[in-house]
Amino acid sequence: MLASFTAHLNSSNRILVLIGAGLSASSGIPTYRSASGFWRTFSDQQLAKKSAFEEDPILVWQFYNYRRQQAKAALPNPAHHALAELAARRPELFSVNQNVDELCQRAGHPMGQIVDLHGSLFRVKCFDDACGYEEENHEIPIIPQLSVTEPPGVLDSADYNSAQSGVSIEDLPHCPKCKVGLLRPATVWFGENLPEAKVHQVDEWLQDGKVDLMLVIGTSAMVWPAAGYIGRARNAGARVAFFNMMEKAAGVARPEESDWMFLGDAAELVPKAFEGFLGVDN
Ligand SMILES: [Zn+2]
């Protein structure tokens, strides 16, 4: 199986990569379900949405401060590096990234060949969409009052009141453009549309010609439009390689006979699968 994949990779130029949480799992980026301590008692659906921010922006910022700190402390793993190297050697490769941790970029993935479909933890924007302000922001904590990532002594969300945490709404970062709106993380929240320009970028790449190969790494590809990219790549001629923990993680993609299915930790599988192309040192 590996030999046939290597042969196909060697002859592939237009490669579409779909990236999900499984790529960053062994870098220690916690999924919500594996979050530790206090934040474990919340679900992502509870906090990653506009109504949650409207109700309690302090709590949502505390949560994102925790996530930003985790992502900043994490290091790209061998799979991020192997993918970055492959992208550098295959300038027509294009990555659709559903992760918000920027680990691909930190591994050196060429910037023009990757789109962060779900935004980034290291970008913030005005809560008022009409204002439109957005900036890169690697300041952690974003305000000094958020230096504590887990409320001390509180283990359950039910016992927590953000109003007593010593952070006030006035402390939270405000938009420098309109001076009225609060800044919020520029990640795509539940119920929000994906950024149109980014979706358009993927569409354009797909319409640009034949696709040789599609790599689906660490994602069940259950969410649209990402779920549709596999079918569209197939229609454009691509063979598909899945890198997932479990076969059923291929989700709606319905693997076909000509696909490659690499099962296990992406951090081990991806470099091994690329080895025949990149060489052993990578
Ligand atoms: Zn604004």
PDB file of C-alpha atoms and ligand atoms in Angstrom, residues 125-134 174-183, ligand 1:
ATOM      1  CA  LYS A 125     -11.790  41.039  15.225  1.00  0.00           C
ATOM      2  CA  CYS A 126     -14.473  43.511  16.200  1.00  0.00           C
ATOM      3  CA  PHE A 127     -17.589  41.851  17.608  1.00  0.00           C
ATOM      4  CA  ASP A 128     -19.586  44.195  15.397  1.00  0.00           C
ATOM      5  CA  ASP A 129     -19.403  42.606  11.946  1.00  0.00           C
ATOM      6  CA  ALA A 130     -20.428  45.899  10.346  1.00  0.00           C
ATOM      7  CA  CYS A 131     -17.222  47.487  11.687  1.00  0.00           C
ATOM      8  CA  GLY A 132     -15.066  44.863  10.004  1.00  0.00           C
ATOM      9  CA  TYR A 133     -11.876  45.467  12.005  1.00  0.00           C
ATOM     10  CA  GLU A 134      -9.517  42.472  12.265  1.00  0.00           C
ATOM     11  CA  HIS A 174     -11.858  46.969  22.634  1.00  0.00           C
ATOM     12  CA  CYS A 175     -11.859  47.633  18.906  1.00  0.00           C
ATOM     13  CA  PRO A 176      -9.364  50.394  18.012  1.00  0.00           C
ATOM     14  CA  LYS A 177     -11.383  51.329  14.923  1.00  0.00           C
ATOM     15  CA  CYS A 178     -14.935  51.934  16.138  1.00  0.00           C
ATOM     16  CA  LYS A 179     -13.892  52.229  19.817  1.00  0.00           C
ATOM     17  CA  VAL A 180     -17.260  50.764  20.786  1.00  0.00           C
ATOM     18  CA  GLY A 181     -17.201  47.061  20.004  1.00  0.00           C
ATOM     19  CA  LEU A 182     -15.319  44.453  21.986  1.00  0.00           C
ATOM     20  CA  LEU A 183     -12.656  42.470  20.193  1.00  0.00           C
TER      21      LEU A 183
HETATM   22 ZN    ZN B   1     -15.071  47.929  15.664  1.00  0.00          ZN
END
